[in-house]
Amino acid sequence: QAWDPDWASSTLGVFICLSCSGIHRNIPSISKVKSLKMDHWDDAQVQFLAKHGNAVTKATYEAHIPIYYYQPTYNDCQVLREQWIRAKYERKEFTEPGKQLPYSDGVKEGILWKRGRDNGQFLPRKFLLSEREGCLKYFTKQDAKEPKINIKIDVINATFQPVKIGNPNGLQITYLKDNKTRNIFVYHESGKVVDWYNAIRSVQFHYLKVAFPIASDNEVSQALSPYICHLFPSQQREAFKKRWFTLDHRRLMYFKDPLDAFAKGEVFVGSRENGYSVQKGLPLGTQGNFSWHYGLTIVTPDREYLFTCETETDQLDWIEAFTSIINQAMTPQEYLLPFKHKTLQV
């Protein structure tokens, strides 16, 4: 929920922001939306809103959310927010414990439209996610026995990229192949793409619980960070060329084109205790012909990386994402990553 919402649902008794009010209006059988400032509220509606409110309603409709389920904010894309609202109020997925959910049984199979690496066309492909096998597969034909690609669940990250992919249900799946980062771009014909997203998070959560048995559920769920991928057009120092950057946990990757399957290069982002930091702005005396003036500097033990962003919002989003990663202690496995990525630095 955004700060100081100007809207409310008179039937659910919750305050909502402007962007989510449109979603509520599309579910008229569940939610009746009214403006707090422009619409008339009768005494019964005011009393109902005062009796319920967000905290009371949340206790009912969000009572049993799986710990791996991603709970979007008002800043997230439309499909995430819409399916979150429908899951709570329309489908009532979180009102009872142990409820069977379409992303909770460890197996998910179905059709996603995948972008071809060479021709850029989206074609239907069968995808299979299996917790037992610990992988995500896709097949070029419905009756194919062998998958085109078998991706281990521990090297997958997923993020919604509707603008980049050109579809409101667009999902970017990033994974490691031969120590290089590969992207595949898919979409679903409906908002059920969110079920795929949470199914991946579910399988990853249970994988991490086995891999790190002494870690608490909260510690494991934090590894399923919403900062999986931050994508903004940025400029980098030498001649300040415009490149697309993706921050995939500790891997900062750059692409000449936002829909490139492979990154042109990678930079490892370690922890603060290992000499990594992010600073707002560029060092004094920085020279170059750049049209974007919102700079930031990534400091590593080897060198500094200088970037500029188009807007202050982009700059602050990047700084927040880097800070979140840098403030996390590195795992033993992550100490091996700088050696794998050393030859791929920007």
Tab-separated table of C-alpha atoms in Angstrom:
chain	number	residue	atom	x	y	z
A	1	GLN	CA	0.000	0.000	0.000
A	2	ALA	CA	1.291	3.489	-0.856
A	3	TRP	CA	1.540	6.211	1.746
A	4	ASP	CA	-1.593	8.355	2.251
A	5	PRO	CA	-3.967	6.389	-0.021
A	6	ASP	CA	-6.902	8.386	-1.360
A	7	TRP	CA	-9.170	5.430	-2.129
A	8	ALA	CA	-10.912	2.660	-0.214
A	9	SER	CA	-13.053	-0.407	-0.773
A	10	SER	CA	-16.382	0.010	0.948
A	11	THR	CA	-17.044	-3.749	0.791
A	12	LEU	CA	-13.645	-5.012	1.964
A	13	GLY	CA	-12.948	-2.205	4.409
A	14	VAL	CA	-9.414	-1.473	3.182
A	15	PHE	CA	-7.603	1.677	2.090
A	16	ILE	CA	-5.963	1.418	-1.334
A	17	CYS	CA	-3.732	3.508	-3.574
A	18	LEU	CA	-4.709	4.946	-6.936
A	19	SER	CA	-2.852	2.339	-9.014
A	20	CYS	CA	-4.498	-0.560	-7.160
A	21	SER	CA	-7.940	1.048	-7.161
A	22	GLY	CA	-8.262	0.257	-10.867
A	23	ILE	CA	-7.617	-3.415	-10.179
A	24	HIS	CA	-10.256	-3.456	-7.440
A	25	ARG	CA	-12.750	-1.883	-9.860
A	26	ASN	CA	-12.233	-4.823	-12.198
A	27	ILE	CA	-13.536	-7.152	-9.463
A	28	PRO	CA	-16.913	-5.463	-8.794
A	29	SER	CA	-18.411	-8.591	-7.249
A	30	ILE	CA	-15.772	-8.422	-4.510
A	31	SER	CA	-14.737	-4.800	-4.140
A	32	LYS	CA	-16.598	-1.492	-4.457
A	33	VAL	CA	-14.111	1.373	-4.786
A	34	LYS	CA	-14.777	4.920	-3.618
A	35	SER	CA	-12.673	8.062	-3.325
A	36	LEU	CA	-12.069	9.266	0.215
A	37	LYS	CA	-12.212	12.880	-0.941
A	38	MET	CA	-14.625	13.039	-3.876
A	39	ASP	CA	-17.300	10.382	-3.158
A	40	HIS	CA	-20.070	10.394	-0.576
A	41	TRP	CA	-19.814	7.835	2.229
A	42	ASP	CA	-22.948	7.057	4.244
A	43	ASP	CA	-22.752	6.343	7.969
A	44	ALA	CA	-22.905	2.566	7.544
A	45	GLN	CA	-19.984	2.575	5.104
A	46	VAL	CA	-17.907	4.802	7.395
A	47	GLN	CA	-18.594	2.527	10.361
A	48	PHE	CA	-17.722	-0.559	8.310
A	49	LEU	CA	-14.408	0.998	7.229
A	50	ALA	CA	-13.619	2.059	10.809
A	51	LYS	CA	-14.447	-1.424	12.138
A	52	HIS	CA	-12.224	-3.197	9.633
A	53	GLY	CA	-9.320	-1.288	8.115
A	54	ASN	CA	-6.198	-2.776	6.581
A	55	ALA	CA	-4.850	-4.497	9.702
A	56	VAL	CA	-8.075	-6.382	10.495
A	57	THR	CA	-8.676	-7.332	6.868
A	58	LYS	CA	-5.078	-8.458	6.478
A	59	ALA	CA	-5.429	-10.780	9.467
A	60	THR	CA	-8.197	-12.587	7.572
A	61	TYR	CA	-7.111	-12.543	3.943
A	62	GLU	CA	-3.342	-12.832	4.535
A	63	ALA	CA	-3.426	-15.247	7.451
A	64	HIS	CA	-1.525	-18.115	5.792
A	65	ILE	CA	0.698	-16.770	3.020
A	66	PRO	CA	3.465	-19.238	2.075
A	67	ILE	CA	6.797	-17.820	3.162
A	68	TYR	CA	8.195	-18.056	-0.360
A	69	TYR	CA	5.263	-16.171	-1.957
A	70	TYR	CA	6.300	-12.792	-3.309
A	71	GLN	CA	4.085	-10.045	-1.888
A	72	PRO	CA	4.222	-7.109	-4.315
A	73	THR	CA	4.178	-3.433	-3.443
A	74	TYR	CA	2.473	-0.553	-5.226
A	75	ASN	CA	5.688	-0.075	-7.248
A	76	ASP	CA	5.520	-3.538	-8.831
A	77	CYS	CA	4.158	-4.264	-12.299
A	78	GLN	CA	0.440	-4.581	-13.014
A	79	VAL	CA	0.251	-8.368	-13.326
A	80	LEU	CA	1.957	-8.952	-9.970
A	81	ARG	CA	-0.353	-6.534	-8.170
A	82	GLU	CA	-3.488	-7.774	-9.901
A	83	GLN	CA	-2.838	-11.448	-9.176
A	84	TRP	CA	-1.923	-10.612	-5.571
A	85	ILE	CA	-5.239	-8.797	-5.105
A	86	ARG	CA	-7.215	-11.550	-6.836
A	87	ALA	CA	-5.400	-14.260	-4.857
A	88	LYS	CA	-6.358	-12.567	-1.588
A	89	TYR	CA	-9.906	-11.384	-2.136
A	90	GLU	CA	-11.288	-13.313	-5.102
A	91	ARG	CA	-9.669	-16.759	-4.751
A	92	LYS	CA	-9.049	-16.486	-0.983
A	93	GLU	CA	-5.835	-18.458	-1.305
A	94	PHE	CA	-4.424	-17.457	2.086
A	95	THR	CA	-7.397	-17.750	4.445
A	96	GLU	CA	-6.852	-21.401	5.455
A	97	PRO	CA	-3.721	-23.329	6.445
A	98	GLY	CA	-2.467	-26.125	4.196
A	99	LYS	CA	-4.578	-25.086	1.223
A	100	GLN	CA	-3.538	-26.672	-2.078
A	101	LEU	CA	-2.242	-23.898	-4.302
A	102	PRO	CA	-1.290	-23.953	-8.008
A	103	TYR	CA	2.355	-23.211	-7.163
A	104	SER	CA	2.895	-25.236	-4.006
A	105	ASP	CA	3.062	-28.918	-4.967
A	106	GLY	CA	6.601	-28.940	-6.376
A	107	VAL	CA	5.610	-29.670	-9.988
A	108	LYS	CA	4.348	-27.297	-12.652
A	109	GLU	CA	3.892	-28.036	-16.327
A	110	GLY	CA	2.433	-25.907	-19.099
A	111	ILE	CA	2.925	-23.709	-22.135
A	112	LEU	CA	4.905	-20.486	-22.101
A	113	TRP	CA	5.653	-18.409	-25.177
A	114	LYS	CA	9.445	-18.232	-25.526
A	115	ARG	CA	11.415	-15.712	-27.567
A	116	GLY	CA	13.730	-17.291	-30.127
A	117	ARG	CA	17.353	-16.348	-29.647
A	118	ASP	CA	18.084	-15.852	-33.354
A	119	ASN	CA	14.841	-14.672	-34.967
A	120	GLY	CA	13.224	-12.911	-31.997
A	121	GLN	CA	9.870	-14.630	-32.567
A	122	PHE	CA	7.818	-15.913	-29.640
A	123	LEU	CA	6.738	-19.535	-30.034
A	124	PRO	CA	4.846	-21.842	-27.635
A	125	ARG	CA	7.107	-24.164	-25.666
A	126	LYS	CA	6.334	-26.746	-23.018
A	127	PHE	CA	7.976	-25.979	-19.670
A	128	LEU	CA	8.324	-28.393	-16.767
A	129	LEU	CA	9.386	-27.377	-13.256
A	130	SER	CA	10.220	-30.224	-10.886
A	131	GLU	CA	11.194	-29.957	-7.238
A	132	ARG	CA	12.115	-33.661	-7.135
A	133	GLU	CA	14.550	-33.263	-10.016
A	134	GLY	CA	15.591	-29.785	-8.909
A	135	CYS	CA	15.332	-28.253	-12.359
A	136	LEU	CA	13.342	-26.306	-14.937
A	137	LYS	CA	13.148	-27.803	-18.436
A	138	TYR	CA	11.660	-26.692	-21.688
A	139	PHE	CA	10.812	-28.703	-24.786
A	140	THR	CA	10.602	-27.499	-28.384
A	141	LYS	CA	7.723	-29.910	-29.112
A	142	GLN	CA	4.804	-31.052	-26.995
A	143	ASP	CA	5.645	-34.735	-27.432
A	144	ALA	CA	9.436	-34.363	-27.189
A	145	LYS	CA	11.037	-36.812	-24.761
A	146	GLU	CA	14.247	-34.882	-24.238
A	147	PRO	CA	14.302	-31.222	-23.170
A	148	LYS	CA	16.017	-28.525	-25.173
A	149	ILE	CA	17.521	-27.160	-21.953
A	150	ASN	CA	17.670	-28.506	-18.412
A	151	ILE	CA	18.318	-25.704	-15.913
A	152	LYS	CA	19.267	-26.489	-12.321
A	153	ILE	CA	17.058	-24.684	-9.841
A	154	ASP	CA	19.984	-23.277	-7.846
A	155	VAL	CA	21.208	-21.151	-10.789
A	156	ILE	CA	17.828	-19.670	-11.788
A	157	ASN	CA	16.547	-16.189	-11.138
A	158	ALA	CA	13.292	-14.805	-12.480
A	159	THR	CA	11.951	-11.281	-12.752
A	160	PHE	CA	9.038	-9.577	-14.446
A	161	GLN	CA	9.985	-7.436	-17.444
A	162	PRO	CA	6.694	-6.474	-19.197
A	163	VAL	CA	8.069	-3.329	-20.880
A	164	LYS	CA	11.292	-4.962	-21.995
A	165	ILE	CA	9.534	-8.038	-23.415
A	166	GLY	CA	6.590	-6.104	-24.795
A	167	ASN	CA	3.928	-8.158	-23.036
A	168	PRO	CA	2.168	-7.403	-19.707
A	169	ASN	CA	2.838	-10.998	-18.602
A	170	GLY	CA	6.503	-11.023	-19.643
A	171	LEU	CA	8.995	-12.907	-17.487
A	172	GLN	CA	12.781	-12.942	-17.785
A	173	ILE	CA	14.479	-16.148	-16.612
A	174	THR	CA	18.206	-15.831	-15.960
A	175	TYR	CA	20.525	-18.754	-15.331
A	176	LEU	CA	24.168	-19.796	-15.472
A	177	LYS	CA	25.460	-21.874	-18.374
A	178	ASP	CA	29.155	-22.765	-18.460
A	179	ASN	CA	29.770	-19.979	-15.924
A	180	LYS	CA	28.144	-17.446	-18.251
A	181	THR	CA	24.805	-15.809	-17.654
A	182	ARG	CA	22.027	-16.622	-20.119
A	183	ASN	CA	18.626	-14.959	-20.420
A	184	ILE	CA	15.469	-16.426	-21.835
A	185	PHE	CA	12.336	-14.338	-22.298
A	186	VAL	CA	8.855	-15.803	-21.963
A	187	TYR	CA	5.284	-14.748	-21.431
A	188	HIS	CA	2.009	-16.418	-20.506
A	189	GLU	CA	-1.291	-15.641	-22.179
A	190	SER	CA	-2.826	-14.755	-18.827
A	191	GLY	CA	-1.905	-13.472	-15.386
A	192	LYS	CA	-1.230	-17.058	-14.346
A	193	VAL	CA	2.405	-16.305	-15.182
A	194	VAL	CA	2.551	-15.221	-11.532
A	195	ASP	CA	1.880	-18.848	-10.558
A	196	TRP	CA	5.002	-19.836	-12.515
A	197	TYR	CA	6.990	-17.144	-10.746
A	198	ASN	CA	5.908	-18.301	-7.288
A	199	ALA	CA	6.318	-21.962	-8.231
A	200	ILE	CA	9.975	-21.241	-9.035
A	201	ARG	CA	10.335	-19.464	-5.685
A	202	SER	CA	8.687	-22.422	-3.934
A	203	VAL	CA	11.048	-24.968	-5.475
A	204	GLN	CA	14.046	-22.744	-4.747
A	205	PHE	CA	12.939	-22.286	-1.145
A	206	HIS	CA	12.730	-26.023	-0.529
A	207	TYR	CA	16.064	-26.575	-2.299
A	208	LEU	CA	17.739	-24.005	-0.033
A	209	LYS	CA	16.153	-25.562	3.076
A	210	VAL	CA	17.886	-28.820	2.207
A	211	ALA	CA	21.159	-27.120	1.253
A	212	PHE	CA	21.219	-24.995	4.440
A	213	PRO	CA	19.385	-27.065	7.075
A	214	ILE	CA	20.347	-24.874	10.042
A	215	ALA	CA	19.064	-21.679	8.413
A	216	SER	CA	15.706	-20.364	9.575
A	217	ASP	CA	12.760	-20.018	7.203
A	218	ASN	CA	13.157	-16.236	7.275
A	219	GLU	CA	16.846	-16.445	6.402
A	220	VAL	CA	16.101	-18.757	3.506
A	221	SER	CA	13.228	-16.601	2.247
A	222	GLN	CA	15.532	-13.567	2.200
A	223	ALA	CA	17.662	-15.418	-0.346
A	224	LEU	CA	14.620	-15.239	-2.634
A	225	SER	CA	15.186	-11.507	-2.830
A	226	PRO	CA	12.902	-9.309	-4.933
A	227	TYR	CA	16.109	-7.589	-6.055
A	228	ILE	CA	16.770	-10.501	-8.378
A	229	CYS	CA	16.966	-8.192	-11.364
A	230	HIS	CA	17.114	-4.438	-11.681
A	231	LEU	CA	17.181	-3.173	-15.222
A	232	PHE	CA	17.771	0.399	-16.242
A	233	PRO	CA	19.484	1.935	-19.257
A	234	SER	CA	22.783	3.275	-17.922
A	235	GLN	CA	25.992	4.767	-19.207
A	236	GLN	CA	29.448	3.537	-18.309
A	237	ARG	CA	32.735	5.385	-18.179
A	238	GLU	CA	34.796	4.762	-21.319
A	239	ALA	CA	33.070	7.191	-23.724
A	240	PHE	CA	29.967	6.707	-21.548
A	241	LYS	CA	28.271	4.338	-23.978
A	242	LYS	CA	24.652	3.479	-23.346
A	243	ARG	CA	24.259	-0.116	-22.140
A	244	TRP	CA	21.564	-2.149	-20.423
A	245	PHE	CA	22.541	-3.493	-17.023
A	246	THR	CA	21.086	-6.288	-14.933
A	247	LEU	CA	21.964	-6.922	-11.291
A	248	ASP	CA	21.451	-10.624	-10.645
A	249	HIS	CA	22.343	-10.935	-6.966
A	250	ARG	CA	26.157	-10.603	-7.001
A	251	ARG	CA	26.524	-10.493	-10.772
A	252	LEU	CA	26.299	-7.129	-12.518
A	253	MET	CA	25.884	-7.824	-16.239
A	254	TYR	CA	25.738	-5.517	-19.204
A	255	PHE	CA	24.057	-5.972	-22.563
A	256	LYS	CA	24.281	-4.064	-25.817
A	257	ASP	CA	20.594	-4.825	-26.427
A	258	PRO	CA	18.066	-5.419	-23.603
A	259	LEU	CA	16.908	-8.693	-25.211
A	260	ASP	CA	20.385	-10.194	-25.697
A	261	ALA	CA	20.496	-13.830	-24.617
A	262	PHE	CA	24.043	-13.541	-23.244
A	263	ALA	CA	25.700	-10.725	-21.331
A	264	LYS	CA	28.606	-8.908	-22.954
A	265	GLY	CA	30.407	-8.907	-19.629
A	266	GLU	CA	29.994	-9.335	-15.896
A	267	VAL	CA	31.298	-7.659	-12.754
A	268	PHE	CA	31.259	-9.439	-9.407
A	269	VAL	CA	29.693	-7.459	-6.536
A	270	GLY	CA	31.038	-8.619	-3.174
A	271	SER	CA	30.286	-7.558	0.379
A	272	ARG	CA	31.251	-4.432	2.274
A	273	GLU	CA	33.652	-6.341	4.505
A	274	ASN	CA	35.551	-7.375	1.365
A	275	GLY	CA	36.046	-3.823	0.126
A	276	TYR	CA	32.950	-3.257	-2.022
A	277	SER	CA	30.765	-0.160	-1.747
A	278	VAL	CA	28.425	2.050	-3.738
A	279	GLN	CA	28.608	5.837	-3.710
A	280	LYS	CA	26.201	8.446	-4.994
A	281	GLY	CA	27.708	10.620	-7.728
A	282	LEU	CA	30.961	10.470	-9.688
A	283	PRO	CA	34.486	11.275	-8.428
A	284	LEU	CA	35.551	14.908	-8.686
A	285	GLY	CA	37.220	15.667	-11.975
A	286	THR	CA	35.429	12.938	-13.956
A	287	GLN	CA	35.457	13.895	-17.611
A	288	GLY	CA	33.387	12.642	-20.526
A	289	ASN	CA	30.572	13.514	-22.867
A	290	PHE	CA	27.511	12.217	-21.076
A	291	SER	CA	23.929	13.409	-21.314
A	292	TRP	CA	22.744	11.711	-18.109
A	293	HIS	CA	23.807	13.459	-14.920
A	294	TYR	CA	22.710	11.176	-12.073
A	295	GLY	CA	25.913	9.309	-11.375
A	296	LEU	CA	26.938	6.492	-9.091
A	297	THR	CA	30.247	4.784	-8.396
A	298	ILE	CA	30.791	1.101	-7.628
A	299	VAL	CA	33.996	0.607	-5.644
A	300	THR	CA	35.705	-2.805	-5.801
A	301	PRO	CA	39.128	-3.909	-4.490
A	302	ASP	CA	40.494	-3.716	-8.066
A	303	ARG	CA	38.941	-0.555	-9.516
A	304	GLU	CA	36.019	1.855	-9.594
A	305	TYR	CA	33.115	1.568	-12.051
A	306	LEU	CA	31.385	4.814	-12.997
A	307	PHE	CA	27.823	5.006	-14.269
A	308	THR	CA	25.233	7.661	-14.992
A	309	CYS	CA	21.457	7.209	-14.961
A	310	GLU	CA	18.744	9.074	-16.790
A	311	THR	CA	16.716	10.054	-13.717
A	312	GLU	CA	17.249	10.490	-10.011
A	313	THR	CA	14.706	7.721	-9.389
A	314	ASP	CA	16.817	5.301	-11.438
A	315	GLN	CA	19.918	6.414	-9.569
A	316	LEU	CA	18.327	5.838	-6.143
A	317	ASP	CA	16.872	2.482	-7.224
A	318	TRP	CA	20.313	1.310	-8.336
A	319	ILE	CA	21.938	2.511	-5.114
A	320	GLU	CA	19.294	0.721	-3.034
A	321	ALA	CA	19.801	-2.509	-5.001
A	322	PHE	CA	23.602	-2.401	-4.721
A	323	THR	CA	23.464	-1.503	-1.035
A	324	SER	CA	21.169	-4.450	-0.321
A	325	ILE	CA	23.633	-6.865	-1.948
A	326	ILE	CA	26.816	-5.300	-0.547
A	327	ASN	CA	25.455	-5.328	3.012
A	328	GLN	CA	24.888	-9.095	2.859
A	329	ALA	CA	27.677	-11.355	4.090
A	330	MET	CA	29.105	-13.605	1.386
A	331	THR	CA	28.513	-17.354	1.514
A	332	PRO	CA	31.429	-19.805	1.067
A	333	GLN	CA	30.139	-20.588	-2.437
A	334	GLU	CA	30.162	-16.905	-3.375
A	335	TYR	CA	33.841	-16.559	-2.541
A	336	LEU	CA	34.494	-18.709	-5.636
A	337	LEU	CA	32.520	-16.428	-7.971
A	338	PRO	CA	35.134	-13.667	-8.491
A	339	PHE	CA	37.552	-16.238	-9.926
A	340	LYS	CA	34.918	-17.573	-12.321
A	341	HIS	CA	33.975	-14.105	-13.530
A	342	LYS	CA	37.363	-12.408	-13.562
A	343	THR	CA	37.834	-12.584	-17.343
A	344	LEU	CA	34.345	-11.162	-17.954
A	345	GLN	CA	34.702	-7.841	-16.159
A	346	VAL	CA	33.427	-4.709	-17.921
